[in-house]
Tab-separated table of C-alpha atoms and ligand atoms in Angstrom:
chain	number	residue	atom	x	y	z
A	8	UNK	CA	-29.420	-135.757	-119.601
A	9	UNK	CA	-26.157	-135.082	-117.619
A	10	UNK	CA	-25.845	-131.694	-116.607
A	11	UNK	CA	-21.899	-130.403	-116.650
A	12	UNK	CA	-21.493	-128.424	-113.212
A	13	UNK	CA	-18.715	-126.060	-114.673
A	14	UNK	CA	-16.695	-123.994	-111.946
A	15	UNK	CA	-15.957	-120.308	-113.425
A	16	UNK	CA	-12.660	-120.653	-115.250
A	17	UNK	CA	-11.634	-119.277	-118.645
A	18	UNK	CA	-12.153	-122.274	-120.486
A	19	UNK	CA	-15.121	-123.299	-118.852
A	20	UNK	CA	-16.865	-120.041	-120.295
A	21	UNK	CA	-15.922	-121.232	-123.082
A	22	UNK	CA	-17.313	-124.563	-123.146
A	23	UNK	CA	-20.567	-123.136	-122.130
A	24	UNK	CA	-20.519	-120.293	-124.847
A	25	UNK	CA	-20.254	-123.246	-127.219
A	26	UNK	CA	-22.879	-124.953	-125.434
A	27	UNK	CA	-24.975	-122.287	-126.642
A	28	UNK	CA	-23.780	-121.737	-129.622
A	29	UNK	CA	-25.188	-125.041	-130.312
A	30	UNK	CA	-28.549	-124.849	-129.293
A	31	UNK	CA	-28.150	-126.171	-125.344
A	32	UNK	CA	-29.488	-124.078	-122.417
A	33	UNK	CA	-26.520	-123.003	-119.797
A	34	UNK	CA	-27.596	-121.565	-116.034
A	35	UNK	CA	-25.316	-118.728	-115.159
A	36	UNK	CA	-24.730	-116.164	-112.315
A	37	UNK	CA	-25.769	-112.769	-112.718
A	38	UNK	CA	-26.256	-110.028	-110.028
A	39	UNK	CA	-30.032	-110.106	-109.441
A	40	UNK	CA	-30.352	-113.976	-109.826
A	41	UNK	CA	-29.186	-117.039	-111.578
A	42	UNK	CA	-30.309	-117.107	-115.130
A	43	UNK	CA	-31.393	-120.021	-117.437
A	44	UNK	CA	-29.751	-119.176	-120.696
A	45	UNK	CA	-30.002	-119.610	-124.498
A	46	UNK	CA	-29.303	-118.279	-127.966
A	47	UNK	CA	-32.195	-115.499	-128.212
A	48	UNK	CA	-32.450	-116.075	-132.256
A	49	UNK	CA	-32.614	-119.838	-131.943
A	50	UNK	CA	-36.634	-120.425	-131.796
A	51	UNK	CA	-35.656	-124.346	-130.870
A	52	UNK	CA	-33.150	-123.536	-128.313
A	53	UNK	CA	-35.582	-120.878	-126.189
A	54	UNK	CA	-38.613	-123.713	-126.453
A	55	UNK	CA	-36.119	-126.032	-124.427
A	56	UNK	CA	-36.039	-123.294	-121.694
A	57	UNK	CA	-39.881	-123.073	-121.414
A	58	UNK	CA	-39.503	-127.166	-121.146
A	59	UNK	CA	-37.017	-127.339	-118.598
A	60	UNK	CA	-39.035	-124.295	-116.575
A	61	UNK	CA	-42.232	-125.687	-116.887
A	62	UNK	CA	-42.910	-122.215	-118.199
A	63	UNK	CA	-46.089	-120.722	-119.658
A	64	UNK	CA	-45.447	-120.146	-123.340
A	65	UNK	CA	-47.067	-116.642	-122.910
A	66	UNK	CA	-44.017	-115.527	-120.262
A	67	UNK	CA	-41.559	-113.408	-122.790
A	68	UNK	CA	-38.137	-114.039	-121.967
A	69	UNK	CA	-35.317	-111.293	-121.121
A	70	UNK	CA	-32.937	-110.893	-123.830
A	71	UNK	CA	-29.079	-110.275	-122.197
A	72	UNK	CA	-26.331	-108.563	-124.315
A	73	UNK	CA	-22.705	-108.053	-123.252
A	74	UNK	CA	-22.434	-104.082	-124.508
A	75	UNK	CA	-24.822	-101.542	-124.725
A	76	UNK	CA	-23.832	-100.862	-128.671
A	77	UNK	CA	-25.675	-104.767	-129.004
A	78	UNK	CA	-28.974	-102.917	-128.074
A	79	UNK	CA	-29.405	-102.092	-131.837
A	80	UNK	CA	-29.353	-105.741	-132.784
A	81	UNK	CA	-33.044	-106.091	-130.924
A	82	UNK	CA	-34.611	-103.147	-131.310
A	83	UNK	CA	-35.710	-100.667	-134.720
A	84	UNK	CA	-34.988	-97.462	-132.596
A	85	UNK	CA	-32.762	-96.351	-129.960
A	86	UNK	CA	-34.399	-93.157	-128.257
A	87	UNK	CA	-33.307	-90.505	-126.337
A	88	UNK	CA	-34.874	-91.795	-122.928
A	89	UNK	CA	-33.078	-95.666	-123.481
A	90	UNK	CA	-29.991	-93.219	-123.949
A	91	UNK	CA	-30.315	-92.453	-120.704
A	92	UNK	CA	-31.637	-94.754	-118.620
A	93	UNK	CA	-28.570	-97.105	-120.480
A	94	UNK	CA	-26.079	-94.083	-119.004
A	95	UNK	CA	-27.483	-94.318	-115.833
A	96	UNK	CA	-28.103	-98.016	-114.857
A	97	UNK	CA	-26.397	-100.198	-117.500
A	98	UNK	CA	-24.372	-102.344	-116.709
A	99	UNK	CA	-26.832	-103.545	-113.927
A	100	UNK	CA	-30.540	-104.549	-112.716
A	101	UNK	CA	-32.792	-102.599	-115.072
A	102	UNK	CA	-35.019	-104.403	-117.870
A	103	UNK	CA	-35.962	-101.827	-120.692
A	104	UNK	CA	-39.042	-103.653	-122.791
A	105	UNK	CA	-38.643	-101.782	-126.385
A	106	UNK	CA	-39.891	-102.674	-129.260
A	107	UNK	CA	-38.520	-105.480	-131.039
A	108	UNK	CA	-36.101	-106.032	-134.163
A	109	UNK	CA	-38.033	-107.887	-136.694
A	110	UNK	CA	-35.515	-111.009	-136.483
A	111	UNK	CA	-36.034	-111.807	-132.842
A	112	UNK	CA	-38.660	-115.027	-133.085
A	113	UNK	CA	-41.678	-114.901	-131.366
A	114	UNK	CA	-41.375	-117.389	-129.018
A	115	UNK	CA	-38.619	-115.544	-127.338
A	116	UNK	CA	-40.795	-112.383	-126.817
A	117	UNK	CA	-44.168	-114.818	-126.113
A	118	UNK	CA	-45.492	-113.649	-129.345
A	119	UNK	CA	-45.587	-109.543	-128.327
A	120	UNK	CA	-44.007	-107.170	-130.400
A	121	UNK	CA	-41.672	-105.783	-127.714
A	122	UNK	CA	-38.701	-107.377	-125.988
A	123	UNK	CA	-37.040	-106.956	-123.311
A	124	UNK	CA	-33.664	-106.171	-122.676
A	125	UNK	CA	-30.729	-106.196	-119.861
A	126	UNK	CA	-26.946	-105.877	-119.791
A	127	UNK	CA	-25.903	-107.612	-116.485
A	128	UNK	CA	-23.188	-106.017	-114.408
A	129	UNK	CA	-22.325	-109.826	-113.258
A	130	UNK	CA	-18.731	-110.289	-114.838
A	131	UNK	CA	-19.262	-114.445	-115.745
A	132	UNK	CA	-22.570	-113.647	-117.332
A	133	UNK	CA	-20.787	-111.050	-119.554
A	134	UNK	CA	-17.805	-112.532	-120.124
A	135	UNK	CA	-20.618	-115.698	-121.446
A	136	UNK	CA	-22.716	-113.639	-123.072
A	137	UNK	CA	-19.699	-112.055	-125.599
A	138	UNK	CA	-18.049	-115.330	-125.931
A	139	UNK	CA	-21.210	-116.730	-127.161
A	140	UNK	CA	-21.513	-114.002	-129.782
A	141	UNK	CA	-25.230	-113.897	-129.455
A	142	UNK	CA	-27.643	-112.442	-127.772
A	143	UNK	CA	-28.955	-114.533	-124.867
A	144	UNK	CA	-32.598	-115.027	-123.508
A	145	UNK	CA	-32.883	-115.679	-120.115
A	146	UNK	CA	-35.441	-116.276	-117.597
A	147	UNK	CA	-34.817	-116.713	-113.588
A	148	UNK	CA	-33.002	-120.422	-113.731
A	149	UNK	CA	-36.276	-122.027	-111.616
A	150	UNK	CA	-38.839	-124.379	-112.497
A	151	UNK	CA	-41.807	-122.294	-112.978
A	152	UNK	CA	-43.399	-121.099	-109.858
A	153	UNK	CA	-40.369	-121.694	-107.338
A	154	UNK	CA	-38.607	-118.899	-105.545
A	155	UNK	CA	-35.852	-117.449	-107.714
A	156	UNK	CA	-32.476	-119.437	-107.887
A	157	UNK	CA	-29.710	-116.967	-105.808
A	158	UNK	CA	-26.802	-119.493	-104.781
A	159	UNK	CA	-25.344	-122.365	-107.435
A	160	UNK	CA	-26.913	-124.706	-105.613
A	161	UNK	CA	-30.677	-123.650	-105.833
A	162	UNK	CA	-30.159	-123.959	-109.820
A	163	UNK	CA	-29.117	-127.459	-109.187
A	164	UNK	CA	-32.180	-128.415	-106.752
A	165	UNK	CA	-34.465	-127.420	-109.660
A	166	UNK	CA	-32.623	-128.170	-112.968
A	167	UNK	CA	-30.234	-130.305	-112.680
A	168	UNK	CA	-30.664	-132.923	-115.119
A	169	UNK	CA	-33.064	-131.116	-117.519
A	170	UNK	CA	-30.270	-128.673	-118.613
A	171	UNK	CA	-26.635	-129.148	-120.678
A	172	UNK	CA	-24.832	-126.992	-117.889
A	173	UNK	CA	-24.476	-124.770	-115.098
A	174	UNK	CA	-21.857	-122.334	-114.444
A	175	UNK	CA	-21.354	-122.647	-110.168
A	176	UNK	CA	-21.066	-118.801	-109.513
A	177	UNK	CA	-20.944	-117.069	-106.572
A	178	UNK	CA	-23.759	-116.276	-104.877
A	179	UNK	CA	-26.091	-113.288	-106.631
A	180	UNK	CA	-25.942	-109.926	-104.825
A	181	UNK	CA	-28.654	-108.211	-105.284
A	182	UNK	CA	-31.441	-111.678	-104.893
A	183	UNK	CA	-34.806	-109.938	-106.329
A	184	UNK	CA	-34.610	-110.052	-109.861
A	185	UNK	CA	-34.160	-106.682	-112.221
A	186	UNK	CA	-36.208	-103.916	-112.095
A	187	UNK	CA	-38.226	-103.955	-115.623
A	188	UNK	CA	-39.458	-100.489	-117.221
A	189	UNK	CA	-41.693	-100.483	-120.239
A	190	UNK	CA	-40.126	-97.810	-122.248
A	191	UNK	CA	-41.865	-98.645	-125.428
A	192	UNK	CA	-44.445	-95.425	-125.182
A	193	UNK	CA	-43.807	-92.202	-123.961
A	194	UNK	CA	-42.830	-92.241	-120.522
A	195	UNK	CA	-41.445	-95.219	-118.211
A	196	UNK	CA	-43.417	-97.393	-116.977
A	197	UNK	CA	-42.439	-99.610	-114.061
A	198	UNK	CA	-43.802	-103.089	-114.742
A	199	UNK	CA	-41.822	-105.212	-112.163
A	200	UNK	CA	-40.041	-103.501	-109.133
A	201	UNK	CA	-36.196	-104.093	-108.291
A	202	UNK	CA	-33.161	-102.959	-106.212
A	203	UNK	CA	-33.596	-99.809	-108.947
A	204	UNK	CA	-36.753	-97.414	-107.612
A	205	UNK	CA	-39.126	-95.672	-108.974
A	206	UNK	CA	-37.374	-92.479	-107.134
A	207	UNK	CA	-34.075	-93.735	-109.254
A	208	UNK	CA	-35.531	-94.008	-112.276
A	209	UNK	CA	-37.570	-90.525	-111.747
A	210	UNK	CA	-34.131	-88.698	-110.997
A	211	UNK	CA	-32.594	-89.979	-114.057
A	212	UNK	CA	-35.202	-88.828	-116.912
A	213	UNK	CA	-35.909	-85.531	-115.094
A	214	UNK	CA	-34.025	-84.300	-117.454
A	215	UNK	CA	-36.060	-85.081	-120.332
A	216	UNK	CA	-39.353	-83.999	-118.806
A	217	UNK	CA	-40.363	-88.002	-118.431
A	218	UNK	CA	-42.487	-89.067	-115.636
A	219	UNK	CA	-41.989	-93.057	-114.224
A	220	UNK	CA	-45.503	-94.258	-113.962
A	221	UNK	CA	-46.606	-97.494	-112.092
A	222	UNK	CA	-48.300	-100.707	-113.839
A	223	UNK	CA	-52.080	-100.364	-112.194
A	224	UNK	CA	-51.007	-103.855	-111.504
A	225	UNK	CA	-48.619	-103.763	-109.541
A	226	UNK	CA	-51.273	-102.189	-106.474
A	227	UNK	CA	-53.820	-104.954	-107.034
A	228	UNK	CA	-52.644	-107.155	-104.003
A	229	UNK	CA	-55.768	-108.185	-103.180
A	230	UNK	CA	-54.185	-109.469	-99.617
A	231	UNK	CA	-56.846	-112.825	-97.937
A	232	UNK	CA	-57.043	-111.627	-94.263
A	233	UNK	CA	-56.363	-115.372	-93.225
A	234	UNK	CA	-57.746	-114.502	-89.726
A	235	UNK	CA	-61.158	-113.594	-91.038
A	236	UNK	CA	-60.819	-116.903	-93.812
A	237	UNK	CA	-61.306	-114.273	-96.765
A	238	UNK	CA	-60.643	-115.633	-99.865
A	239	UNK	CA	-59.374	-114.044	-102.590
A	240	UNK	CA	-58.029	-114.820	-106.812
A	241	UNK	CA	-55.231	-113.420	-107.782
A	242	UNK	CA	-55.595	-114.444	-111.413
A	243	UNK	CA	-59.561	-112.162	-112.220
A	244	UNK	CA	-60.496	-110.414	-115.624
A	245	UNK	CA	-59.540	-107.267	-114.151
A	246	UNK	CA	-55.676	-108.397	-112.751
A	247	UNK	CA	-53.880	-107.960	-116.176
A	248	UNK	CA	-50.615	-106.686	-115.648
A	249	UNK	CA	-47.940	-105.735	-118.684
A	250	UNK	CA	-45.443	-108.081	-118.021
A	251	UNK	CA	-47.338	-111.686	-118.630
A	252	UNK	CA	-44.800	-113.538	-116.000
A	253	UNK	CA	-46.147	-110.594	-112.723
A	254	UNK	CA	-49.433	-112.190	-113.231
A	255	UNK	CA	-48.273	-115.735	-112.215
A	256	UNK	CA	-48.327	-116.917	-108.653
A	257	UNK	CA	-45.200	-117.234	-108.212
A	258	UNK	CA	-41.445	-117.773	-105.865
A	259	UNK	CA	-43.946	-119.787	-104.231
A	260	UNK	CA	-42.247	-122.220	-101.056
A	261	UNK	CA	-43.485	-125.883	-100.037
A	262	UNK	CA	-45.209	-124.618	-97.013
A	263	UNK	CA	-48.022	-122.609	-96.385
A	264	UNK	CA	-46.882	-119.000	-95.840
A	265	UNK	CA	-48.539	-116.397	-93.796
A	266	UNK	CA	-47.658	-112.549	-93.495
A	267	UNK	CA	-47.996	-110.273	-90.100
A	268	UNK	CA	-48.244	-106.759	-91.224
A	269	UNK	CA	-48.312	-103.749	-88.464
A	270	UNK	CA	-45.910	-102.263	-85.945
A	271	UNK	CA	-42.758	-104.244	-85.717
A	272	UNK	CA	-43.558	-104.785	-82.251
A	273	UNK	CA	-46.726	-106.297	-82.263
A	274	UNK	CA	-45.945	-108.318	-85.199
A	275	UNK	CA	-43.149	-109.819	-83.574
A	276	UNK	CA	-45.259	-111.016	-80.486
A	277	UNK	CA	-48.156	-112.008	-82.800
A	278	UNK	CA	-45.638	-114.572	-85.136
A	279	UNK	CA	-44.145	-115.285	-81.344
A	280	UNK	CA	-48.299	-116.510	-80.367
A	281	UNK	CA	-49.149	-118.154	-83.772
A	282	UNK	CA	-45.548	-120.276	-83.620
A	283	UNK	CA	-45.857	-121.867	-80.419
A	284	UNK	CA	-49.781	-122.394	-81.150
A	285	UNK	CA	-48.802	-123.803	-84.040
A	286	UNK	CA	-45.751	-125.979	-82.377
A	287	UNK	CA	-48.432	-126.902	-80.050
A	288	UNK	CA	-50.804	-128.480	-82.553
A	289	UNK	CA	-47.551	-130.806	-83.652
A	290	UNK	CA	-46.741	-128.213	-86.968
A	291	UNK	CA	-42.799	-127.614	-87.658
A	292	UNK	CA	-42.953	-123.178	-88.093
A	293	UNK	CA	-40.457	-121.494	-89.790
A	294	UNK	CA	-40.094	-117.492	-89.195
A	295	UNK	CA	-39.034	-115.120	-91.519
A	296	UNK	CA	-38.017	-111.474	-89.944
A	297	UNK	CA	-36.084	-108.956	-91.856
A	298	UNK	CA	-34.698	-105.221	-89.889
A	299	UNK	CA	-36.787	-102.588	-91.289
A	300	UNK	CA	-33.544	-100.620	-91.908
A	301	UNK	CA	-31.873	-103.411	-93.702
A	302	UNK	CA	-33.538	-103.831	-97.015
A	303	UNK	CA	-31.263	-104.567	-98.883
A	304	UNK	CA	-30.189	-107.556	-96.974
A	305	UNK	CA	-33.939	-108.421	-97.137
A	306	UNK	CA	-34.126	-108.425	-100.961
A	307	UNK	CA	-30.596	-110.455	-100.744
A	308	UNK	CA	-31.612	-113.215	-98.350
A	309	UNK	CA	-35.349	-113.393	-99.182
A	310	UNK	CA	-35.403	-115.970	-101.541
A	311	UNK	CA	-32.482	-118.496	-100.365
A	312	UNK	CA	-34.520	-117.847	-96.798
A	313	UNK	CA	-37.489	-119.651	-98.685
A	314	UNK	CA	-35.433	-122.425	-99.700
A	315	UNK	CA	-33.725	-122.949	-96.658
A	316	UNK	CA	-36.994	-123.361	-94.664
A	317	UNK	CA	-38.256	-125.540	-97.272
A	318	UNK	CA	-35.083	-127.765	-97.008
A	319	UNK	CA	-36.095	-127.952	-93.163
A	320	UNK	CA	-39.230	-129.368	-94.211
A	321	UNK	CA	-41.412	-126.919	-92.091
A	322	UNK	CA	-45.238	-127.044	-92.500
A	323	UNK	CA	-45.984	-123.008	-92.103
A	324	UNK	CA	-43.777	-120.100	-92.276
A	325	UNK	CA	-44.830	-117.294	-90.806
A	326	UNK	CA	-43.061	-113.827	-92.051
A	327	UNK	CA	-43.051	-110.319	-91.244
A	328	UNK	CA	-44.527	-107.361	-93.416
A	329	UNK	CA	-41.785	-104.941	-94.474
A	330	UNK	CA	-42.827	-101.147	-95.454
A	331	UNK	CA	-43.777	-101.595	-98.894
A	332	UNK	CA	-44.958	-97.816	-99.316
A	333	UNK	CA	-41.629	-97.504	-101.791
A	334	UNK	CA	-38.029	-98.476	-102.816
A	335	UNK	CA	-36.930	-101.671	-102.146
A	336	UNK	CA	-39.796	-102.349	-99.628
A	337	UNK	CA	-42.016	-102.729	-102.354
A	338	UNK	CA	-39.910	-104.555	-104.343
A	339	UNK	CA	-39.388	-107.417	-101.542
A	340	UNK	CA	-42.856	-107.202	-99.996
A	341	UNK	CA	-43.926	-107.784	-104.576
A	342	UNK	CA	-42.216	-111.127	-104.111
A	343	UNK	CA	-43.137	-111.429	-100.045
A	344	UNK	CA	-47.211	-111.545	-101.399
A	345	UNK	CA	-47.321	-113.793	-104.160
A	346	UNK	CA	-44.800	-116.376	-102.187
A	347	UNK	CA	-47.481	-116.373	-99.313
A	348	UNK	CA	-50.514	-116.381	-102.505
A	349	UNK	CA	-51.417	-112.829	-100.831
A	350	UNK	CA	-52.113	-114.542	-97.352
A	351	UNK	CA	-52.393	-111.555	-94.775
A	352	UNK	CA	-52.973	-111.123	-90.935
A	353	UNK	CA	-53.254	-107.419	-90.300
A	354	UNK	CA	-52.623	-106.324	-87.242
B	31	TXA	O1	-32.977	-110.188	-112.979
B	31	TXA	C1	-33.584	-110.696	-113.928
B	31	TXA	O2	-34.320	-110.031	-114.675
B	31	TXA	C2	-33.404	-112.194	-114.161
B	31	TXA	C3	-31.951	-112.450	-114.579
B	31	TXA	C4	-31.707	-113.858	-115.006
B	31	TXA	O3	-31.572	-111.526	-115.555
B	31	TXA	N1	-34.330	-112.685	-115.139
B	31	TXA	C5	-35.660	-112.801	-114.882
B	31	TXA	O4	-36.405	-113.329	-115.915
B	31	TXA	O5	-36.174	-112.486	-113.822
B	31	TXA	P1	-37.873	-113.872	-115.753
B	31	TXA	O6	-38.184	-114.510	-117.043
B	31	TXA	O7	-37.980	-114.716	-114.545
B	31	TXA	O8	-38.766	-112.588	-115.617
B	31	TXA	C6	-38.957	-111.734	-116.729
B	31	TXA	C7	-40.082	-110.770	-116.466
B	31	TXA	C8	-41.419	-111.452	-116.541
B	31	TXA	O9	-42.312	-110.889	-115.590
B	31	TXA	C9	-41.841	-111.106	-117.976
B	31	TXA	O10	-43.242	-111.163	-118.147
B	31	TXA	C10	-41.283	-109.698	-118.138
B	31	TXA	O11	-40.047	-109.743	-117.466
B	31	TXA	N2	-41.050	-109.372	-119.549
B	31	TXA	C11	-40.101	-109.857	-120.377
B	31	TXA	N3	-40.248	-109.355	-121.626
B	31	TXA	C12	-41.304	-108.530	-121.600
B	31	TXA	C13	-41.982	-107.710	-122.566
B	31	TXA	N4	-41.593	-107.670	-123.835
B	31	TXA	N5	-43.056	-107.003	-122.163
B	31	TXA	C14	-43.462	-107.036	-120.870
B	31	TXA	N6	-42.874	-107.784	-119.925
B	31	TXA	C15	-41.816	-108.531	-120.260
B	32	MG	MG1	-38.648	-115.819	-112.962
C-alpha cells in the first residue's frame, strides 16, 4: 500500500475525512501525540488499526469527537462529574472511560463495556474529526510497543506503508499521551497519568465532593536494581491494571535502557562513570538528562529523545530519574520505567 503524506491544507482534510469515511485508517496530529485514526462504528475499519499496530486485540481504543455535545453519541448517561471535568479540561489531554452507547462495536472498546473518550484541543485533528462526521478511534500512531509518535516523521518510520495516509502536522506539544480517568463509578479514577494531575483533576470536582483516586497499578513498578542483577516481571497475576494497554511493556527503544535515580548530583557523575566504562568496553552510550524544574519540556522531548538515540544506533542509554512523587514527574518517569522494562540503579 502507498501511503498519501498529506501536508495540512483545507482540502487535504478533506481527502483524509473521506479516507475515513470509507473505511481507511489516517495518522493525524493531535496535542499529546500523533494518532492512528478510524471510523469508531466501522468494526472492519478499527481491526485494520490493530493490524497496522501490531496491537493486542484486548487494548480498547480512544474514541475522539470534535464537540463535547458528540459525547451523547457514545455514552447512555452524561453525569454531573463528566459535566465538569468536560468544563474544565475539554478541549484538551483528558480521557474520560464511561460507559458505552450500545452501538459502539466491541472491537473498538476490546470487548469492555466502557469506552473511552477525548476531544483534542489540536485544531487539524478537529477540524478531521467533524469533517469526517464520525466519531474517530484512535490509538498512539506506533507499531505496538514503540515510543509514542510526536513529530510527522516518527509516524512515517513506523507506518508508512501499512496505512492509506498521514496528515504531516506539526510537531505535538504536550509528547506524553492524555491523561485517562475512569469516571464510570463514583469517583475518578486516574488510570494513566498525563500533562493533567491528579492535583488538577482534585481541584476541579471539589466541588462535587469527588475524590481522584489512583489505579493500585499505577505504584506497582517493581524497578530490577540492574546493579544487584535482580530480576523482575512486569506482566504477574497480581499487575492488573484498568486500562488493558498500561499493562504492556511498552515506548520501548532499540537499546538497552538503564535509569540512575538519586540526587541530581550524584546521578550525573554515576551516568558520567557507567558512559565512559561503557565507551571503554567498545559500546556506543546515549544519555538522557532532563532539568528537574523543566518538566514539561521533559514530557515534550521524552519520546522523540528515544527515537533520536535509536536513529544513532547506540547500544545503551543511560537516563536520569526525574521526581516522580507527583504531577508531571510521574507522568514522564510512567513512560521513563516501562521504556527501560523497569531497569533501575539506585543510588
Ligand atoms: O493522547 C492520547 O490519548 C493519544 C492520542 C492519539 O489521543 N492516544 C493514545 O491511545 O494514547 P492509546 O491507544 O495508545 O492508549 C489508550 C489507553 C490505553 O492504555 C487503553 O488501555 C486505555 O487508554 N483505554 C482506552 N479505553 C479504555 C477503557 N474503556 N477502559 C480502560 N482503559 C481504556
Ligand atoms: Mg499507545
Amino acid at each position: 500500500m502507498v501511503t498519501k503524506h498529506l501536508n495540512v491544507t483545507t482540502e487535504n482534510i478533506e481527502t483524509a475525512a473521506q479516507i475515513l469515511q470509507e473505511g481507511g485508517l489516517v495518522a493525524f496530529p493531535t496535542e499529546t501525540v500523533y494518532g492512528l485514526g478510524a471510523n469508531a462504528f466501522d468494526a472492519i475499519a478499527v481491526g485494520k488499526v490493530y493490524a497496522a499496530k501490531g496491537r493486542p486485540s484486548d487494548n480498547p481504543m480512544i474514541v475522539h469527537i470534535a464537540e463535547k455535545e458528540d459525547l451523547q453519541k457514545l455514552t447512555p448517561m452524561i453525569t454531573p462529574l463528566m459535566d465538569l471535568l468536560m468544563e474544565h479540561f475539554w478541549p484538551g489531554p483528558l480521557t474520560m472511560v464511561v460507559n458505552k452507547a450500545p452501538g459502539i462495536p466491541d472491537v473498538t472498546t476490546g470487548g469492555l463495556d466502557t469506552v473511552g473518550v477525548r476531544l483534542p484541543s489540536n485544531q487539524t485533528a478537529r477540524d478531521l474529526i467533524r469533517k469526517s462526521t464520525c466519531p474517530i478511534a484512535a490509538p498512539s500512531a506506533n507499531v505496538s510497543g514503540r515510543p509514542s509518535p510526536t513529530k510527522a516523521k516518527h509516524v512515517v518510520e513506523d507506518l508508512d506503508g501499512r496505512i492509506d495516509a498521514i496528515l504531516m502536522g506539526e510537531d505535538c506539544q504536550v509528547g506524553i499521551e492524555s491523561t485517562v480517568v475512569d469516571v464510570s463509578g463514583d469517583n475518578v479514577v486516574l488510570l494513566r497519568p498525563g500533562i493533567i494531575t491528579q492535583q488538577e483533576l482534585q481541584q476541579a470536582v471539589r466541588g462535587l465532593g469527588k475524590k481522584v483516586e489512583m489505579d493500585p497499578a499505577l505504584f506497582i513498578n517493581r524497578p530490577r536494581d540492574v546493579s544487584k542483577g535482580q530480576l523482575l516481571e512486569v506482566e504477574t497475576e497480581d499487575f492488573k491494571p484498568k486500562a488493558p494497554g498500561m499493562k504492556y511493556k511498552h515506548y520501548a527503544p532499540k537499546a538497552e535502557m538503564i535509569i540512575i535515580s538519586g540526587e541530581m548530583g550524584k546521578v550525573k557523575a554515576e551516568i558520567e562513570k557507567l558512559q565512559s566504562e561503557n565507551e571503554l568496553n567498545g559500546k556506543k552510550v546515549g544519555v538522557i538528562i532532563f532539568a528537574e524544574t523543566e518538566l514539561q519540556r521533559a514530557a515534550h522531548d521524552f519520546f522523540a529523545k528515544l527515537r533520536e538515540l535509536d536513529g544513532q544506533g547506540v547500544d545503551l542509554i543511560l537516563a536520569g530519574a526525574l521526581d516522580d512523587s507527583d504531577g508531571i514527574g510521574f507522568a514522564v518517569m510512567n513512560r521513563m520505567m516501562k521504556s527501560a522494562g523497569y531497569n533501575v540503579i539506585k543510588l
